[in-house]
Amino acid sequence: NDEDADIISLKNYMNAQYFGEIGIGTPAQKFTVIFDTGSSNLWVPSSKCYFSIACYFHSKYKSSQSSTYEKNGKTAEIHYGTGSISGFFSGDHVALGDLVVKDQDFIEATREPGVTFLAAKFDGILGLGFKEISVGDVTPVWYNLVKQGLIKEPVFSFWFNRNAEEGEGGEIVFGGVDPNHYEGDHVYVPVTQKGYWQFNMGDVLIGDESTGFCAGGCAAIADSGTSLIAGPTTVITEINQKIGASGVVSQECKAVVAQYGQQILAKLMSQTQPSKICSQVGLCTFDGTHGVSIGIESVINENEDASAGLHSDGMCHACEMAVVWMQNQLRLNQTQESILNYINELCERLPSPMGESSVDCASVASMPSVSFTIGDKTFELKPEQYILKVGQGTAAQCISGFTALDVPPPRGPLWILGDVFMGVYHTVFDYGNLRVGFAPAT
Amino acid sequence: SAAADGLIRIGLRKKALDENSRLAGRLLEKEGKALMGPRYGLRGGLES
């Protein structure tokens, strides 16, 4: 379903860190899968996968060796950005721990895009999202677990053991929550859009300061199949600036500050509705709720004059971000000069969309905390919790746990709270009451 | 495994972030942006 495929398509499973084992067929054939709350299908490589190298590096399902196999044969395809998993549907029993889900439809993948899954440490993916985003309208494993009466409560929960060495990773619990894995009570928020485990989220704070962008509300998805936290560039840039993360210098952003900075500031100070400012200065058009790009391609590059008069999608977006950044600075009673200097600095810290940002490992202790407002409660992440270390000793590198993802309205602005967040906060997926709960993980 | 409390627990294994997966992730990022950008209206125009 193309309309619903975008989030799944953007997933970077390569960074996923937590895997579990399931069995398919009788006797059970074992597969290592990502338990992914951001998708809803189960797929594993098929023994009929001949032309994808990735299949030769992973376990493959052999239907001929299962006495409970049920032929289906309908073709299936899931898009993942760099290509797609394709194959056909089959049915068989699926073993999850001691439970056996009978007659589960799943995808036998006969083609996997080369680089994406070749190096992957997992064989397949077990989606724990809603049926609404299930490719082929197949009933997800989780629904059959509930339908077949295999669990007491229609709830599952994740505990990621962040402090573990490679090997011991945590636990997924079907049927409830394990009180040993969290402290205090969970804060629950309702699922706002069935499909993903999506809910409404409030402001994001850096240290004690509001970033403003989500003060009026943002959508968020609790996604166990994503490693990092992805959010709007406007906020990630501010985080990057505060933690000294590497970024991309945007000439378009700098051009907006140089040419329109004073004008934007003046409009903010004269109480102009912020969402209308970028259209009023001529960088966007106004669609009734916010500025949208005029849609003219930019001709700006290092050797050309930004004042040539042609504006780009990027300048509209940069203007919209500048408005948010300036609002925050005005709230802090900063002078006009220092505001423009600060925005200019931010223009040098723009994250590459869906990319990584490096930080100085020696500075981690002095970085601010970043907090998310969920259900009127604040969920804080300390720097040692949102900075990931790759490698050991002198070869160690540190990368930010935040990455940029700009999803336009009406679906966005959107945050994807991946393992970095779910590692700190034990997460309950309450299917019966359609809500998601968070409590500090132990 | 099933326990007396009726909960079904499945242990998870953890993989360290390594250079291979980061490299593959970066390739994915580059290819993905090119493919997905126009299709889903993602904003990538700020990269100069």
CSV table of N, CA, C and O in Angstrom, one decimal, chain A residues 137-219:
chain,number,residue,atom,x,y,z
A,137,ASP,N,-2.4,-7.4,3.3
A,137,ASP,CA,-3.4,-7.5,4.3
A,137,ASP,C,-3.4,-8.8,5.1
A,137,ASP,O,-4.4,-9.3,5.6
A,138,VAL,N,-2.2,-9.3,5.3
A,138,VAL,CA,-2.0,-10.5,6.0
A,138,VAL,C,-2.2,-10.3,7.5
A,138,VAL,O,-1.8,-9.2,8.0
A,139,THR,N,-2.8,-11.2,8.2
A,139,THR,CA,-2.9,-11.1,9.7
A,139,THR,C,-1.6,-11.2,10.4
A,139,THR,O,-0.9,-12.3,10.2
A,140,PRO,N,-1.1,-10.2,11.1
A,140,PRO,CA,0.2,-10.3,11.7
A,140,PRO,C,0.3,-11.4,12.8
A,140,PRO,O,-0.7,-11.8,13.4
A,141,VAL,N,1.5,-11.8,13.1
A,141,VAL,CA,1.8,-12.8,14.1
A,141,VAL,C,1.1,-12.4,15.4
A,141,VAL,O,0.4,-13.3,16.1
A,142,TRP,N,1.3,-11.2,15.8
A,142,TRP,CA,0.7,-10.7,17.1
A,142,TRP,C,-0.8,-10.9,17.2
A,142,TRP,O,-1.3,-11.4,18.2
A,143,TYR,N,-1.5,-10.6,16.1
A,143,TYR,CA,-3.0,-10.8,16.1
A,143,TYR,C,-3.3,-12.2,16.3
A,143,TYR,O,-4.3,-12.6,17.0
A,144,ASN,N,-2.6,-13.1,15.6
A,144,ASN,CA,-2.9,-14.6,15.8
A,144,ASN,C,-2.6,-15.1,17.2
A,144,ASN,O,-3.3,-16.0,17.7
A,145,LEU,N,-1.5,-14.5,17.8
A,145,LEU,CA,-1.2,-14.9,19.2
A,145,LEU,C,-2.4,-14.6,20.1
A,145,LEU,O,-2.8,-15.4,20.9
A,146,VAL,N,-3.0,-13.4,19.8
A,146,VAL,CA,-4.2,-13.0,20.7
A,146,VAL,C,-5.4,-13.9,20.3
A,146,VAL,O,-6.1,-14.4,21.2
A,147,LYS,N,-5.6,-14.0,19.0
A,147,LYS,CA,-6.8,-14.7,18.5
A,147,LYS,C,-6.8,-16.2,18.9
A,147,LYS,O,-7.9,-16.8,19.2
A,148,GLN,N,-5.7,-16.8,18.9
A,148,GLN,CA,-5.6,-18.2,19.3
A,148,GLN,C,-5.5,-18.4,20.8
A,148,GLN,O,-5.3,-19.6,21.2
A,149,GLY,N,-5.7,-17.4,21.5
A,149,GLY,CA,-5.8,-17.5,23.0
A,149,GLY,C,-4.5,-18.0,23.6
A,149,GLY,O,-4.5,-18.6,24.7
A,150,LEU,N,-3.3,-17.6,23.1
A,150,LEU,CA,-2.1,-18.1,23.6
A,150,LEU,C,-1.5,-17.2,24.7
A,150,LEU,O,-0.5,-17.6,25.3
A,151,ILE,N,-2.0,-16.1,24.9
A,151,ILE,CA,-1.5,-15.2,25.9
A,151,ILE,C,-2.7,-14.7,26.8
A,151,ILE,O,-3.8,-14.6,26.3
A,152,LYS,N,-2.3,-14.3,28.0
A,152,LYS,CA,-3.3,-13.9,29.0
A,152,LYS,C,-3.9,-12.5,28.6
A,152,LYS,O,-5.1,-12.3,28.5
A,153,GLU,N,-3.0,-11.6,28.4
A,153,GLU,CA,-3.4,-10.2,28.1
A,153,GLU,C,-2.9,-9.8,26.8
A,153,GLU,O,-1.7,-10.1,26.4
A,154,PRO,N,-3.6,-9.0,26.0
A,154,PRO,CA,-3.2,-8.6,24.7
A,154,PRO,C,-2.2,-7.4,24.8
A,154,PRO,O,-2.4,-6.3,24.4
A,155,VAL,N,-1.0,-7.7,25.4
A,155,VAL,CA,0.0,-6.7,25.7
A,155,VAL,C,1.4,-7.4,25.4
A,155,VAL,O,1.6,-8.6,25.7
A,156,PHE,N,2.3,-6.6,24.9
A,156,PHE,CA,3.7,-7.1,24.8
A,156,PHE,C,4.6,-5.9,25.2
A,156,PHE,O,4.2,-4.8,25.2
A,157,SER,N,5.8,-6.3,25.7
A,157,SER,CA,6.6,-5.2,26.2
A,157,SER,C,8.1,-5.5,25.9
A,157,SER,O,8.5,-6.7,25.7
A,158,PHE,N,8.9,-4.4,25.8
A,158,PHE,CA,10.3,-4.6,25.4
A,158,PHE,C,11.2,-4.1,26.6
A,158,PHE,O,10.9,-3.1,27.2
A,159,TRP,N,12.2,-4.8,26.8
A,159,TRP,CA,13.3,-4.4,27.7
A,159,TRP,C,14.6,-4.6,26.9
A,159,TRP,O,14.9,-5.7,26.6
A,160,PHE,N,15.3,-3.5,26.7
A,160,PHE,CA,16.6,-3.6,26.1
A,160,PHE,C,17.7,-3.4,27.1
A,160,PHE,O,17.6,-2.4,27.8
A,161,ASN,N,18.6,-4.3,27.2
A,161,ASN,CA,19.6,-4.2,28.2
A,161,ASN,C,20.8,-3.4,27.6
A,161,ASN,O,21.7,-3.9,27.0
A,162,ARG,N,20.7,-2.1,27.8
A,162,ARG,CA,21.7,-1.2,27.2
A,162,ARG,C,23.1,-1.5,27.7
A,162,ARG,O,24.1,-1.2,27.1
A,163,ASN,N,23.2,-1.9,29.0
A,163,ASN,CA,24.5,-2.1,29.6
A,163,ASN,C,25.2,-3.4,29.2
A,163,ASN,O,26.3,-3.6,29.6
A,164,ALA,N,24.5,-4.2,28.5
A,164,ALA,CA,25.0,-5.6,28.2
A,164,ALA,C,26.1,-5.5,27.2
A,164,ALA,O,26.2,-4.5,26.4
A,165,GLU,N,27.0,-6.4,27.3
A,165,GLU,CA,28.0,-6.6,26.2
A,165,GLU,C,27.3,-7.2,25.1
A,165,GLU,O,26.2,-7.6,25.2
A,166,GLU,N,28.0,-7.3,24.0
A,166,GLU,CA,27.4,-7.9,22.8
A,166,GLU,C,27.0,-9.4,23.2
A,166,GLU,O,27.8,-10.1,23.8
A,167,GLY,N,25.8,-9.7,22.9
A,167,GLY,CA,25.4,-11.1,23.2
A,167,GLY,C,24.1,-11.0,23.9
A,167,GLY,O,23.0,-11.4,23.4
A,168,GLU,N,24.1,-10.5,25.2
A,168,GLU,CA,22.9,-10.5,26.0
A,168,GLU,C,22.2,-9.1,25.7
A,168,GLU,O,22.7,-8.1,26.1
A,169,GLY,N,21.0,-9.2,25.2
A,169,GLY,CA,20.5,-8.0,24.7
A,169,GLY,C,19.2,-7.5,25.4
A,169,GLY,O,18.9,-6.3,25.3
A,170,GLY,N,18.5,-8.3,26.1
A,170,GLY,CA,17.2,-7.9,26.7
A,170,GLY,C,16.1,-8.9,26.5
A,170,GLY,O,16.4,-10.1,26.3
A,171,GLU,N,14.9,-8.5,26.5
A,171,GLU,CA,13.8,-9.4,26.4
A,171,GLU,C,12.6,-8.8,25.8
A,171,GLU,O,12.3,-7.6,26.1
A,172,ILE,N,11.8,-9.6,25.1
A,172,ILE,CA,10.5,-9.2,24.7
A,172,ILE,C,9.5,-10.1,25.4
A,172,ILE,O,9.8,-11.3,25.5
A,173,VAL,N,8.5,-9.5,26.0
A,173,VAL,CA,7.6,-10.3,26.8
A,173,VAL,C,6.2,-10.2,26.2
A,173,VAL,O,5.7,-9.1,26.0
A,174,PHE,N,5.7,-11.4,25.8
A,174,PHE,CA,4.3,-11.4,25.3
A,174,PHE,C,3.3,-11.8,26.4
A,174,PHE,O,3.6,-12.7,27.2
A,175,GLY,N,2.3,-11.0,26.5
A,175,GLY,CA,1.2,-11.3,27.5
A,175,GLY,C,1.3,-10.4,28.7
A,175,GLY,O,0.4,-10.5,29.5
A,176,GLY,N,2.2,-9.5,28.7
A,176,GLY,CA,2.2,-8.6,29.9
A,176,GLY,C,3.6,-7.9,30.0
A,176,GLY,O,4.3,-7.8,29.0
A,177,VAL,N,3.9,-7.6,31.3
A,177,VAL,CA,5.2,-6.9,31.5
A,177,VAL,C,5.9,-7.6,32.7
A,177,VAL,O,5.3,-8.2,33.5
A,178,ASP,N,7.2,-7.6,32.6
A,178,ASP,CA,8.0,-8.2,33.7
A,178,ASP,C,8.4,-7.0,34.6
A,178,ASP,O,9.2,-6.1,34.3
A,179,PRO,N,7.9,-7.1,35.9
A,179,PRO,CA,8.1,-6.0,36.8
A,179,PRO,C,9.6,-5.8,37.2
A,179,PRO,O,10.0,-4.8,37.7
A,180,ASN,N,10.4,-6.8,36.8
A,180,ASN,CA,11.8,-6.7,37.1
A,180,ASN,C,12.6,-5.7,36.2
A,180,ASN,O,13.7,-5.4,36.4
A,181,HIS,N,11.9,-5.4,35.1
A,181,HIS,CA,12.6,-4.6,34.1
A,181,HIS,C,12.3,-3.1,34.0
A,181,HIS,O,12.7,-2.4,33.1
A,182,TYR,N,11.5,-2.6,35.0
A,182,TYR,CA,11.3,-1.2,35.1
A,182,TYR,C,11.0,-0.8,36.5
A,182,TYR,O,10.8,-1.6,37.4
A,183,GLU,N,11.0,0.5,36.7
A,183,GLU,CA,10.7,1.0,38.0
A,183,GLU,C,9.6,2.1,37.9
A,183,GLU,O,9.5,2.8,36.9
A,184,GLY,N,8.9,2.2,39.0
A,184,GLY,CA,7.8,3.2,39.0
A,184,GLY,C,6.6,2.7,38.1
A,184,GLY,O,6.5,1.5,37.8
A,185,ASP,N,5.7,3.7,37.8
A,185,ASP,CA,4.6,3.3,36.9
A,185,ASP,C,4.8,3.8,35.5
A,185,ASP,O,5.5,4.8,35.2
A,186,HIS,N,4.2,3.1,34.6
A,186,HIS,CA,4.3,3.5,33.2
A,186,HIS,C,3.4,4.7,32.9
A,186,HIS,O,2.3,4.8,33.5
A,187,VAL,N,3.8,5.6,32.1
A,187,VAL,CA,3.0,6.7,31.6
A,187,VAL,C,2.4,6.2,30.3
A,187,VAL,O,3.2,5.9,29.3
A,188,TYR,N,1.1,6.2,30.2
A,188,TYR,CA,0.4,5.7,29.0
A,188,TYR,C,-0.1,6.8,28.1
A,188,TYR,O,-0.6,7.8,28.7
A,189,VAL,N,0.0,6.7,26.8
A,189,VAL,CA,-0.6,7.6,25.9
A,189,VAL,C,-1.4,6.8,24.8
A,189,VAL,O,-0.9,5.7,24.5
A,190,PRO,N,-2.5,7.4,24.4
A,190,PRO,CA,-3.3,6.6,23.4
A,190,PRO,C,-2.6,6.5,22.0
A,190,PRO,O,-1.9,7.5,21.6
A,191,VAL,N,-2.9,5.4,21.3
A,191,VAL,CA,-2.4,5.3,19.9
A,191,VAL,C,-3.3,6.2,19.1
A,191,VAL,O,-4.6,6.2,19.2
A,192,THR,N,-2.7,7.1,18.3
A,192,THR,CA,-3.5,8.1,17.6
A,192,THR,C,-3.7,7.7,16.1
A,192,THR,O,-4.6,8.2,15.5
A,193,GLN,N,-2.9,6.9,15.6
A,193,GLN,CA,-3.1,6.4,14.2
A,193,GLN,C,-2.7,4.9,14.2
A,193,GLN,O,-1.6,4.6,14.2
A,194,LYS,N,-3.8,4.1,14.0
A,194,LYS,CA,-3.5,2.7,14.0
A,194,LYS,C,-2.7,2.4,12.7
A,194,LYS,O,-3.0,2.9,11.7
A,195,GLY,N,-1.8,1.5,12.9
A,195,GLY,CA,-0.9,1.2,11.7
A,195,GLY,C,0.5,1.1,12.4
A,195,GLY,O,1.0,0.0,12.6
A,196,TYR,N,1.0,2.2,12.8
A,196,TYR,CA,2.2,2.2,13.6
A,196,TYR,C,1.7,2.4,15.0
A,196,TYR,O,0.6,2.8,15.3
A,197,TRP,N,2.7,2.2,16.0
A,197,TRP,CA,2.4,2.5,17.4
A,197,TRP,C,2.6,4.0,17.5
A,197,TRP,O,3.7,4.4,18.1
A,198,GLN,N,1.7,4.8,17.0
A,198,GLN,CA,1.9,6.2,16.9
A,198,GLN,C,1.1,6.9,18.0
A,198,GLN,O,0.0,6.6,18.3
A,199,PHE,N,1.7,8.0,18.6
A,199,PHE,CA,1.0,8.7,19.6
A,199,PHE,C,1.4,10.2,19.5
A,199,PHE,O,2.3,10.5,18.7
A,200,ASN,N,0.8,11.0,20.3
A,200,ASN,CA,1.1,12.5,20.2
A,200,ASN,C,2.1,12.8,21.3
A,200,ASN,O,2.1,12.2,22.4
A,201,MET,N,3.1,13.6,20.9
A,201,MET,CA,4.2,14.0,21.8
A,201,MET,C,4.2,15.5,21.9
A,201,MET,O,3.9,16.2,20.9
A,202,GLY,N,4.7,16.0,23.0
A,202,GLY,CA,4.8,17.5,23.2
A,202,GLY,C,6.3,18.0,22.9
A,202,GLY,O,7.0,17.4,22.1
A,203,ASP,N,6.6,19.0,23.7
A,203,ASP,CA,7.9,19.7,23.4
A,203,ASP,C,9.1,18.8,23.7
A,203,ASP,O,9.1,17.9,24.5
A,204,VAL,N,10.2,19.2,23.0
A,204,VAL,CA,11.5,18.5,23.2
A,204,VAL,C,12.4,19.6,23.8
A,204,VAL,O,12.5,20.7,23.3
A,205,LEU,N,13.0,19.2,24.9
A,205,LEU,CA,13.9,20.1,25.6
A,205,LEU,C,15.3,19.8,25.5
A,205,LEU,O,15.7,18.6,25.5
A,206,ILE,N,16.2,20.8,25.4
A,206,ILE,CA,17.6,20.5,25.4
A,206,ILE,C,18.1,21.2,26.7
A,206,ILE,O,18.0,22.4,26.9
A,207,GLY,N,18.6,20.4,27.6
A,207,GLY,CA,18.8,20.9,29.0
A,207,GLY,C,17.4,21.3,29.5
A,207,GLY,O,16.5,20.5,29.5
A,208,ASP,N,17.3,22.5,30.0
A,208,ASP,CA,16.0,23.0,30.5
A,208,ASP,C,15.2,23.8,29.4
A,208,ASP,O,14.1,24.3,29.7
A,209,GLU,N,15.9,24.0,28.3
A,209,GLU,CA,15.3,25.0,27.3
A,209,GLU,C,14.4,24.3,26.3
A,209,GLU,O,14.8,23.2,25.7
A,210,SER,N,13.3,24.9,26.0
A,210,SER,CA,12.4,24.4,25.0
A,210,SER,C,13.0,24.6,23.6
A,210,SER,O,13.6,25.6,23.3
A,211,THR,N,12.7,23.6,22.7
A,211,THR,CA,13.1,23.8,21.3
A,211,THR,C,11.9,24.4,20.5
A,211,THR,O,12.0,24.7,19.4
A,212,GLY,N,10.7,24.4,21.2
A,212,GLY,CA,9.6,25.0,20.6
A,212,GLY,C,8.9,24.3,19.5
A,212,GLY,O,7.6,24.3,19.4
A,213,PHE,N,9.6,23.6,18.7
A,213,PHE,CA,9.0,23.1,17.5
A,213,PHE,C,7.8,22.2,17.7
A,213,PHE,O,6.8,22.2,17.0
A,214,CYS,N,7.9,21.3,18.8
A,214,CYS,CA,6.8,20.4,19.0
A,214,CYS,C,5.9,20.8,20.2
A,214,CYS,O,5.1,20.1,20.7
A,215,ALA,N,6.1,22.1,20.6
A,215,ALA,CA,5.3,22.6,21.7
A,215,ALA,C,3.8,22.5,21.4
A,215,ALA,O,3.0,22.2,22.3
A,216,GLY,N,3.4,22.6,20.1
A,216,GLY,CA,2.0,22.5,19.7
A,216,GLY,C,1.7,21.1,19.4
A,216,GLY,O,0.5,20.8,18.9
A,217,GLY,N,2.6,20.2,19.6
A,217,GLY,CA,2.3,18.8,19.3
A,217,GLY,C,3.0,18.2,18.1
A,217,GLY,O,3.1,18.9,17.1
A,218,CYS,N,3.6,17.0,18.2
A,218,CYS,CA,4.2,16.3,17.1
A,218,CYS,C,3.7,14.9,17.2
A,218,CYS,O,3.3,14.4,18.3
A,219,ALA,N,3.8,14.1,16.1
A,219,ALA,CA,3.5,12.7,16.2
A,219,ALA,C,4.8,12.0,16.5
A,219,ALA,O,5.9,12.5,16.2
